[in-house]
PDB file of C-alpha atoms in Angstrom:
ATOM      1  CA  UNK A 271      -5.479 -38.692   2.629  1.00 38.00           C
ATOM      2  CA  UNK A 272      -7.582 -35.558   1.981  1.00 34.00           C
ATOM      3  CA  UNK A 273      -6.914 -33.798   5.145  1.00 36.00           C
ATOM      4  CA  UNK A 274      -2.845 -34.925   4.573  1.00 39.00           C
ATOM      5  CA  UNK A 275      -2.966 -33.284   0.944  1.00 33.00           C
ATOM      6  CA  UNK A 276      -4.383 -30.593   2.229  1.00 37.00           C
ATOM      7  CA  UNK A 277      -1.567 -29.589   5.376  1.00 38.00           C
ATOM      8  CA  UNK A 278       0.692 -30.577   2.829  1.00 37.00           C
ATOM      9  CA  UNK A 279      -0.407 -27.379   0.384  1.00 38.00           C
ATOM     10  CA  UNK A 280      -0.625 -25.101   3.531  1.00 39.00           C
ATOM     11  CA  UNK A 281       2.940 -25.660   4.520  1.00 38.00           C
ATOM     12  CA  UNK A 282       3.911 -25.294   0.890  1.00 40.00           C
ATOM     13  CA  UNK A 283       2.215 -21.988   0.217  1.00 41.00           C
ATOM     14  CA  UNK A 284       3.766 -20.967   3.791  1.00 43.00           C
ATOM     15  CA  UNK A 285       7.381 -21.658   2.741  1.00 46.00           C
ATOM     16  CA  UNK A 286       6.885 -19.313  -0.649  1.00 59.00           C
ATOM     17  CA  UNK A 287       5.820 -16.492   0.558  1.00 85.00           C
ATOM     18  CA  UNK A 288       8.054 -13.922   1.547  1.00 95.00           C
ATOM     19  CA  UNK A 289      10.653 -14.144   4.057  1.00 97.00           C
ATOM     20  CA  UNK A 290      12.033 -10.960   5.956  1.00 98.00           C
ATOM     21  CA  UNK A 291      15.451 -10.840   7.717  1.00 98.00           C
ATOM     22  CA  UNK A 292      18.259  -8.459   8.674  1.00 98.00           C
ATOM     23  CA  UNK A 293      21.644  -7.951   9.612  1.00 97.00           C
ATOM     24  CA  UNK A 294      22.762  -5.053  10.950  1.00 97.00           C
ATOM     25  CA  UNK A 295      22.021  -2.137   9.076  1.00 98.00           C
ATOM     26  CA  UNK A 296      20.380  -4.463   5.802  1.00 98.00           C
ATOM     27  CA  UNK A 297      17.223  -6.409   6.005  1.00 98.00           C
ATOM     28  CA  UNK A 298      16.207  -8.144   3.189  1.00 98.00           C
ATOM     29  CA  UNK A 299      12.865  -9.260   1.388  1.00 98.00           C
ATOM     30  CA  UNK A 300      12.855 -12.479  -0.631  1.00 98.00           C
ATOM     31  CA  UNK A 301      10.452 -14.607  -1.689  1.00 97.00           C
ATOM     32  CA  UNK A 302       7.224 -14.826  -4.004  1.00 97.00           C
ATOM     33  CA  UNK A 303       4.956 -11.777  -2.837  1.00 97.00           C
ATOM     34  CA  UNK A 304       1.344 -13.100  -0.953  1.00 96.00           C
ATOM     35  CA  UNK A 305      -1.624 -12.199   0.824  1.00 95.00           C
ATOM     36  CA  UNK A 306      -0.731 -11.181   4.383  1.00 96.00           C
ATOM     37  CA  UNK A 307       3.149 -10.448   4.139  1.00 97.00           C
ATOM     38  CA  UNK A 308       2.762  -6.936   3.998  1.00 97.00           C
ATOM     39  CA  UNK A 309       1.322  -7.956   8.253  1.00 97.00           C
ATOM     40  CA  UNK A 310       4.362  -9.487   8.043  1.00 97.00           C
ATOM     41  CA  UNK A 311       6.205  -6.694   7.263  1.00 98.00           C
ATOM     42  CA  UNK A 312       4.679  -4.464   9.390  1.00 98.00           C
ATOM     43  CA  UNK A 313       5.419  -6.671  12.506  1.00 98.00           C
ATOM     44  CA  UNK A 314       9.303  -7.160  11.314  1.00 98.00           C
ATOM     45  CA  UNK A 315       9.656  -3.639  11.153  1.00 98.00           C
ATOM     46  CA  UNK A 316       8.154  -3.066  14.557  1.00 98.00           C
ATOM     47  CA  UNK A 317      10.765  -5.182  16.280  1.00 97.00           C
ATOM     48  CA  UNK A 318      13.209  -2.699  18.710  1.00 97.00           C
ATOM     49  CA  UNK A 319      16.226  -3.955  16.179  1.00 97.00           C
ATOM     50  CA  UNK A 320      14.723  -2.722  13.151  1.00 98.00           C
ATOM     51  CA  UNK A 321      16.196   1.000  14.333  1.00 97.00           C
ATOM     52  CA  UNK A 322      19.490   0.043  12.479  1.00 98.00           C
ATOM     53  CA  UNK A 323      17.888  -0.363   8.808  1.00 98.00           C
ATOM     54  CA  UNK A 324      18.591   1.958   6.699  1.00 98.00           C
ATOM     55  CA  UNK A 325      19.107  -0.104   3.223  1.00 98.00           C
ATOM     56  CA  UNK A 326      16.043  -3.457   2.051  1.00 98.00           C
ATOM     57  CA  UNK A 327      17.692  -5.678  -0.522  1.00 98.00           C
ATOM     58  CA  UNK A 328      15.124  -7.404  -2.868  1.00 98.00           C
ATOM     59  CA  UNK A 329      15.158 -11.120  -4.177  1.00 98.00           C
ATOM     60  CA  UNK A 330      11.923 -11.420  -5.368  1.00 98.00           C
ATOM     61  CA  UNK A 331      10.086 -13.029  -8.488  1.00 96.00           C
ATOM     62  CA  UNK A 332       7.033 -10.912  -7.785  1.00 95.00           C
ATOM     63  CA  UNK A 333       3.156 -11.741  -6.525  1.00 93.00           C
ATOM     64  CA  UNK A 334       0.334 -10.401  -5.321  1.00 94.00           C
ATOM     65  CA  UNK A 335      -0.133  -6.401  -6.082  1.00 94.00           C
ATOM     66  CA  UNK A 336      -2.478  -5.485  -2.894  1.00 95.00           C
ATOM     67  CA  UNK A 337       0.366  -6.339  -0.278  1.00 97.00           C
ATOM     68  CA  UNK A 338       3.164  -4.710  -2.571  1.00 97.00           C
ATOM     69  CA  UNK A 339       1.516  -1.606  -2.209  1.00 98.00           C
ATOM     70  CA  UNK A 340       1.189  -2.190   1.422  1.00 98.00           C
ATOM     71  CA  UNK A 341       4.959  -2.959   1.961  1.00 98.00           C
ATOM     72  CA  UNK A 342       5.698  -0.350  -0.663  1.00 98.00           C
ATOM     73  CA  UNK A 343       4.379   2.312   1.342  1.00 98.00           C
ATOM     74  CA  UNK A 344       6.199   1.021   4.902  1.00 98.00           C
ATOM     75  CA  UNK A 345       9.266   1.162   2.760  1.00 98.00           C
ATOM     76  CA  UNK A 346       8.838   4.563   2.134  1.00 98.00           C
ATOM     77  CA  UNK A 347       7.003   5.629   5.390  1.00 98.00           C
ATOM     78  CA  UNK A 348      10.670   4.657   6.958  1.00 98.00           C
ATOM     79  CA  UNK A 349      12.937   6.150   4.854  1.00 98.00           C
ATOM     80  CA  UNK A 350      15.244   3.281   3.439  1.00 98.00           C
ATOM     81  CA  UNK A 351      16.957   2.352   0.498  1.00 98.00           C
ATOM     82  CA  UNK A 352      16.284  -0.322  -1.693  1.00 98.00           C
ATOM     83  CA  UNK A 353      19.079  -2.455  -3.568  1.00 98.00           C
ATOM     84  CA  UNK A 354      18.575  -5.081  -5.995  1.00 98.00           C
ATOM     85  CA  UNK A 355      21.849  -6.661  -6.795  1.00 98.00           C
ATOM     86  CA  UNK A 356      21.317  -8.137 -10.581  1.00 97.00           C
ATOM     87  CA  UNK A 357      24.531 -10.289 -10.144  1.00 96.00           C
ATOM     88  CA  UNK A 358      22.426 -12.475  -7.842  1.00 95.00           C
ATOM     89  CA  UNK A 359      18.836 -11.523  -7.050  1.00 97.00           C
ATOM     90  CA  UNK A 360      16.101 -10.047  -8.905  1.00 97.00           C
ATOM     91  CA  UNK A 361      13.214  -8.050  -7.996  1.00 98.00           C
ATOM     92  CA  UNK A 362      10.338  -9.184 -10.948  1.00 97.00           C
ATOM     93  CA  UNK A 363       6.963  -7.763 -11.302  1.00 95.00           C
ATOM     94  CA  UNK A 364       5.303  -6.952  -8.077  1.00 96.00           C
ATOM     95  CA  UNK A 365       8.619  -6.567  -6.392  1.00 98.00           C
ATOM     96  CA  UNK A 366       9.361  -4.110  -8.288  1.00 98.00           C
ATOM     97  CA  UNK A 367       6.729  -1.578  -6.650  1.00 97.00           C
ATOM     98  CA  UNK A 368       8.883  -2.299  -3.429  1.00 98.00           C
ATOM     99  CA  UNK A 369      11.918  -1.361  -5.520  1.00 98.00           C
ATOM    100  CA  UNK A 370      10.510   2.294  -5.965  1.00 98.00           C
ATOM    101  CA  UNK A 371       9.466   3.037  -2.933  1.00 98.00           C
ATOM    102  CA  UNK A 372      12.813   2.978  -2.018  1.00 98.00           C
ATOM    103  CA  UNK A 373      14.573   7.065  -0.893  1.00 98.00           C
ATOM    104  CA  UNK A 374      17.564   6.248  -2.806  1.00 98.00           C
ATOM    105  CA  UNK A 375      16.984   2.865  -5.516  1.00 98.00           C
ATOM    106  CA  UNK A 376      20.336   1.122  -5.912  1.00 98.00           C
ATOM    107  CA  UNK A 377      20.731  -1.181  -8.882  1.00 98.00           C
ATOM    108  CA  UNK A 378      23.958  -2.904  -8.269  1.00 98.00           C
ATOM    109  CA  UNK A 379      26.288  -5.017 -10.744  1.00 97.00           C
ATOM    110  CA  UNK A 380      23.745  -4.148 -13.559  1.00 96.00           C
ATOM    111  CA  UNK A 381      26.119  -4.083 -16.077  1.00 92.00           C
ATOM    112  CA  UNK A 382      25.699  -7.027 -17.631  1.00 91.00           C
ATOM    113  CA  UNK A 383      21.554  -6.634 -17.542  1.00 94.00           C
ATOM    114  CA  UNK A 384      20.558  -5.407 -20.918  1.00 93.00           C
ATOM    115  CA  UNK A 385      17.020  -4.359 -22.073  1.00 94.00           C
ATOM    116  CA  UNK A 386      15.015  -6.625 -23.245  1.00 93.00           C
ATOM    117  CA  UNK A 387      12.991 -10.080 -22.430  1.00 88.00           C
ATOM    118  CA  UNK A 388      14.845 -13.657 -21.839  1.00 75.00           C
ATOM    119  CA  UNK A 389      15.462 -15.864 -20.048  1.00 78.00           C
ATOM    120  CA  UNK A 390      17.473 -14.303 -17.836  1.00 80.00           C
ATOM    121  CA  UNK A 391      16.224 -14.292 -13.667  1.00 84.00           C
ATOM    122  CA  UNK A 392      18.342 -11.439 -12.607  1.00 93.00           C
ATOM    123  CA  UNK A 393      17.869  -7.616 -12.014  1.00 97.00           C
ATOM    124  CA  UNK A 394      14.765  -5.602 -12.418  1.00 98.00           C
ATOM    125  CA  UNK A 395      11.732  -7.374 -14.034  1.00 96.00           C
ATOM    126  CA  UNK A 396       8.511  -5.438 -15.613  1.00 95.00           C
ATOM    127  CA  UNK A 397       5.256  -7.223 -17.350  1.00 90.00           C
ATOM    128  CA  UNK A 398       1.525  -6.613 -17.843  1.00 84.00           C
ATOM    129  CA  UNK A 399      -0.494  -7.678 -14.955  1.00 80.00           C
ATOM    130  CA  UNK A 400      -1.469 -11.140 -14.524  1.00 71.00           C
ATOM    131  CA  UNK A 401      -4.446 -12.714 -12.613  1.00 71.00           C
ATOM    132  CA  UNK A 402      -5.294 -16.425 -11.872  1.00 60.00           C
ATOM    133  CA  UNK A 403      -8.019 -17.693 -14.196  1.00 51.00           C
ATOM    134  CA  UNK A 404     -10.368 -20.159 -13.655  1.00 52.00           C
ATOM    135  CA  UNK A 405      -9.469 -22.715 -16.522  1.00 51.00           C
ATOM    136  CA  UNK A 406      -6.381 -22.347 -18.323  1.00 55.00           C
ATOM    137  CA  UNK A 407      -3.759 -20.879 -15.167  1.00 55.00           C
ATOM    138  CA  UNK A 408      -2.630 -17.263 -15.982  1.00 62.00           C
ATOM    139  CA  UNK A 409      -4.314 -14.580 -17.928  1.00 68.00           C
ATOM    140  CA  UNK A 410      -3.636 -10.682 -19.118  1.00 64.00           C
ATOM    141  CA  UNK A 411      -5.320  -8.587 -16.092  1.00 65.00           C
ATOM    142  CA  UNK A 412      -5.872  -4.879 -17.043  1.00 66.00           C
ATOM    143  CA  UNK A 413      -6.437  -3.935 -13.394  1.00 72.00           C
ATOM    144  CA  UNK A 414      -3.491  -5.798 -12.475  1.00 74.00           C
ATOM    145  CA  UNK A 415      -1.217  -3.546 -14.865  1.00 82.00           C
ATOM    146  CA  UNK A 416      -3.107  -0.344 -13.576  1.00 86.00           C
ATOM    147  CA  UNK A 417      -2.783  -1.289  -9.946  1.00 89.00           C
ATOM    148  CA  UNK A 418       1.125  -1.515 -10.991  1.00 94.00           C
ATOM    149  CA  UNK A 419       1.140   1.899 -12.288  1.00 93.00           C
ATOM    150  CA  UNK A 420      -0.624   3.121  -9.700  1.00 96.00           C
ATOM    151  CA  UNK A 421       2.299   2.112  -7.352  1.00 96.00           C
ATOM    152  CA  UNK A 422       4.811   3.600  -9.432  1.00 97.00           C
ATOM    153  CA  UNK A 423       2.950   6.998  -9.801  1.00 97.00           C
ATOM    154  CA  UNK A 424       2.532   7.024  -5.948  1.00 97.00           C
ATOM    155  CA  UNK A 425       5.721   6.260  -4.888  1.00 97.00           C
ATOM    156  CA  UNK A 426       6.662   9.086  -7.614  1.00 97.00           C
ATOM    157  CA  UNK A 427       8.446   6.824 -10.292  1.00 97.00           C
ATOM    158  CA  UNK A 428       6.227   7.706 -13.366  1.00 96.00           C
ATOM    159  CA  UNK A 429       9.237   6.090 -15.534  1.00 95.00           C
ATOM    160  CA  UNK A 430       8.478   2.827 -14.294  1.00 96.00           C
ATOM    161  CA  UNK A 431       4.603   3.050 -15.618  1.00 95.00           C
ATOM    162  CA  UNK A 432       5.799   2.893 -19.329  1.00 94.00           C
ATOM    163  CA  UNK A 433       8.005  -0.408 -18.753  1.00 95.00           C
ATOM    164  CA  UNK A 434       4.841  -2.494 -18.044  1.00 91.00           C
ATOM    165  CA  UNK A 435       3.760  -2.932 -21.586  1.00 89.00           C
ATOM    166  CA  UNK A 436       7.222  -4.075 -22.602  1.00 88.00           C
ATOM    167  CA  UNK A 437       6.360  -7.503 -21.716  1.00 84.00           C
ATOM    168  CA  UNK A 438       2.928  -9.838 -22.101  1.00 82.00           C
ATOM    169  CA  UNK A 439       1.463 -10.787 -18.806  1.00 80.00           C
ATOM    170  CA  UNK A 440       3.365 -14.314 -19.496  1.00 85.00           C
ATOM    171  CA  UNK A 441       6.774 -12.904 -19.960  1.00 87.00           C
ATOM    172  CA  UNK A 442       9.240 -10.701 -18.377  1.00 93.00           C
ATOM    173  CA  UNK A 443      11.341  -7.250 -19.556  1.00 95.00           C
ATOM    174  CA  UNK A 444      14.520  -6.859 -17.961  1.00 96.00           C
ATOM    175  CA  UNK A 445      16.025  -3.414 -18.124  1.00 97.00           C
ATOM    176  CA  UNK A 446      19.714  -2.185 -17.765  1.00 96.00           C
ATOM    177  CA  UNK A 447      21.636  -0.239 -15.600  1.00 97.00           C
ATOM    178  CA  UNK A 448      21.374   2.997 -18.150  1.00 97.00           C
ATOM    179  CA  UNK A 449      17.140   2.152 -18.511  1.00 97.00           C
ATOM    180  CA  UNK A 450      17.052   2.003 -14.977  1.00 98.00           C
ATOM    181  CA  UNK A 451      18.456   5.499 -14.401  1.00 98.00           C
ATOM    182  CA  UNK A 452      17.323   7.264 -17.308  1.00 97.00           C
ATOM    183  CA  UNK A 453      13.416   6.746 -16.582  1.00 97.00           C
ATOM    184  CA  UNK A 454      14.140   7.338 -13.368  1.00 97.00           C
ATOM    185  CA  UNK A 455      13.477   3.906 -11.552  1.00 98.00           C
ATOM    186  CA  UNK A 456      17.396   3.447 -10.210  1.00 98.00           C
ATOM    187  CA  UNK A 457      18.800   6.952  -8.677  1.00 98.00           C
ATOM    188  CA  UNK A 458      22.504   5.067  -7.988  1.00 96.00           C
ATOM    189  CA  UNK A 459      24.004   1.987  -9.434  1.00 94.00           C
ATOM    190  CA  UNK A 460      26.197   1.968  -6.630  1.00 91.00           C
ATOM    191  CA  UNK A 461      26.365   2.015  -2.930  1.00 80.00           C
ATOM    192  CA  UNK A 462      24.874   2.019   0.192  1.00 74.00           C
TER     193      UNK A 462
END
């Protein structure tokens, strides 16, 4: 029963990380953020047909900061885009350091995202760091809000550092299309 419980929490944790797929000229990342995928990444990106990328869509609720930063910095070792498309994806928290590593940062049908936290799940998503605690779930995680703005500073998007106290660790700050561009974190709202 044990042993069954635990393959069954192995395959789960499998199916949400991140999953990383392309067609044609787009690849896209989607999926929560874990140990390991920025391997993933790497060997994805390695593949002979990854020549023809030139734009990575987002759909991501976030994760682990360590292999952001990883895949942040393949992102921008290559050269490609980024696009979130707010009418259907998002690209929360951790994602969001993928997001800015991005040559050009598209934030697509954004009109409709305004600033501010809700319950909304689309478009771009900021918050204080969170860690896992040992009783209790989630808690506020000063290194994991530095390690956020340490992304943003490296991948040159210092506008992005100063939307991670909008939200607590347990909430989310959505920003618009005109937030996006005037700090800097969007360069186009349309495109590729």
């Amino acid at each position: 029963m044990l042993l069954g419980l635990c393959a069954a929490m192995v395959l789960l944790a499998q199916a949400s990380a991140v999953e990383v797929s392309q067609k044609g000229p787009a690849a896209l990342i989607s999926g929560a953020i874990k140990d390991g995928d920025q391997f993933k990444l790497r060997e994805f990106l390695a593949r002979p047909e990854a020549a023809q990328i030139r734009v990575v869509y987002l759909d991501s609720p976030g994760g682990r900061i360590d292999p952001a930063r990883e895949m942040a910095r393949q992102i921008r070792e290559k050269g490609y885009a980024t696009a979130v498309d707010a009418a259907r994806a998002r690209c929360e928290s951790a994602c969001t350091g993928l997001f800015v590593a991005g040559s050009r940062r598209l934030y697509l049908n954004a009109g409709a995202i305004s600033d501010g936290e809700g319950k909304i799940r689309r478009g771009l998503g900021f918050h204080e760091g969170n860690s896992s605690q040992p009783v209790g779930g989630r808690g506020y995680s000063g290194g994991a809000t530095s390690g956020m703005v340490n992304i943003y500073y490296e991948m040159g998007v210092p506008g992005a550092a100063s939307l991670v106290t909008k939200a607590a660790f347990n909430s989310m700050y959505h920003i618009s299309a005109q937030t996006a561009l005037s700090l800097g974190v969007a360069t186009g709202l349309s495109g590729p």
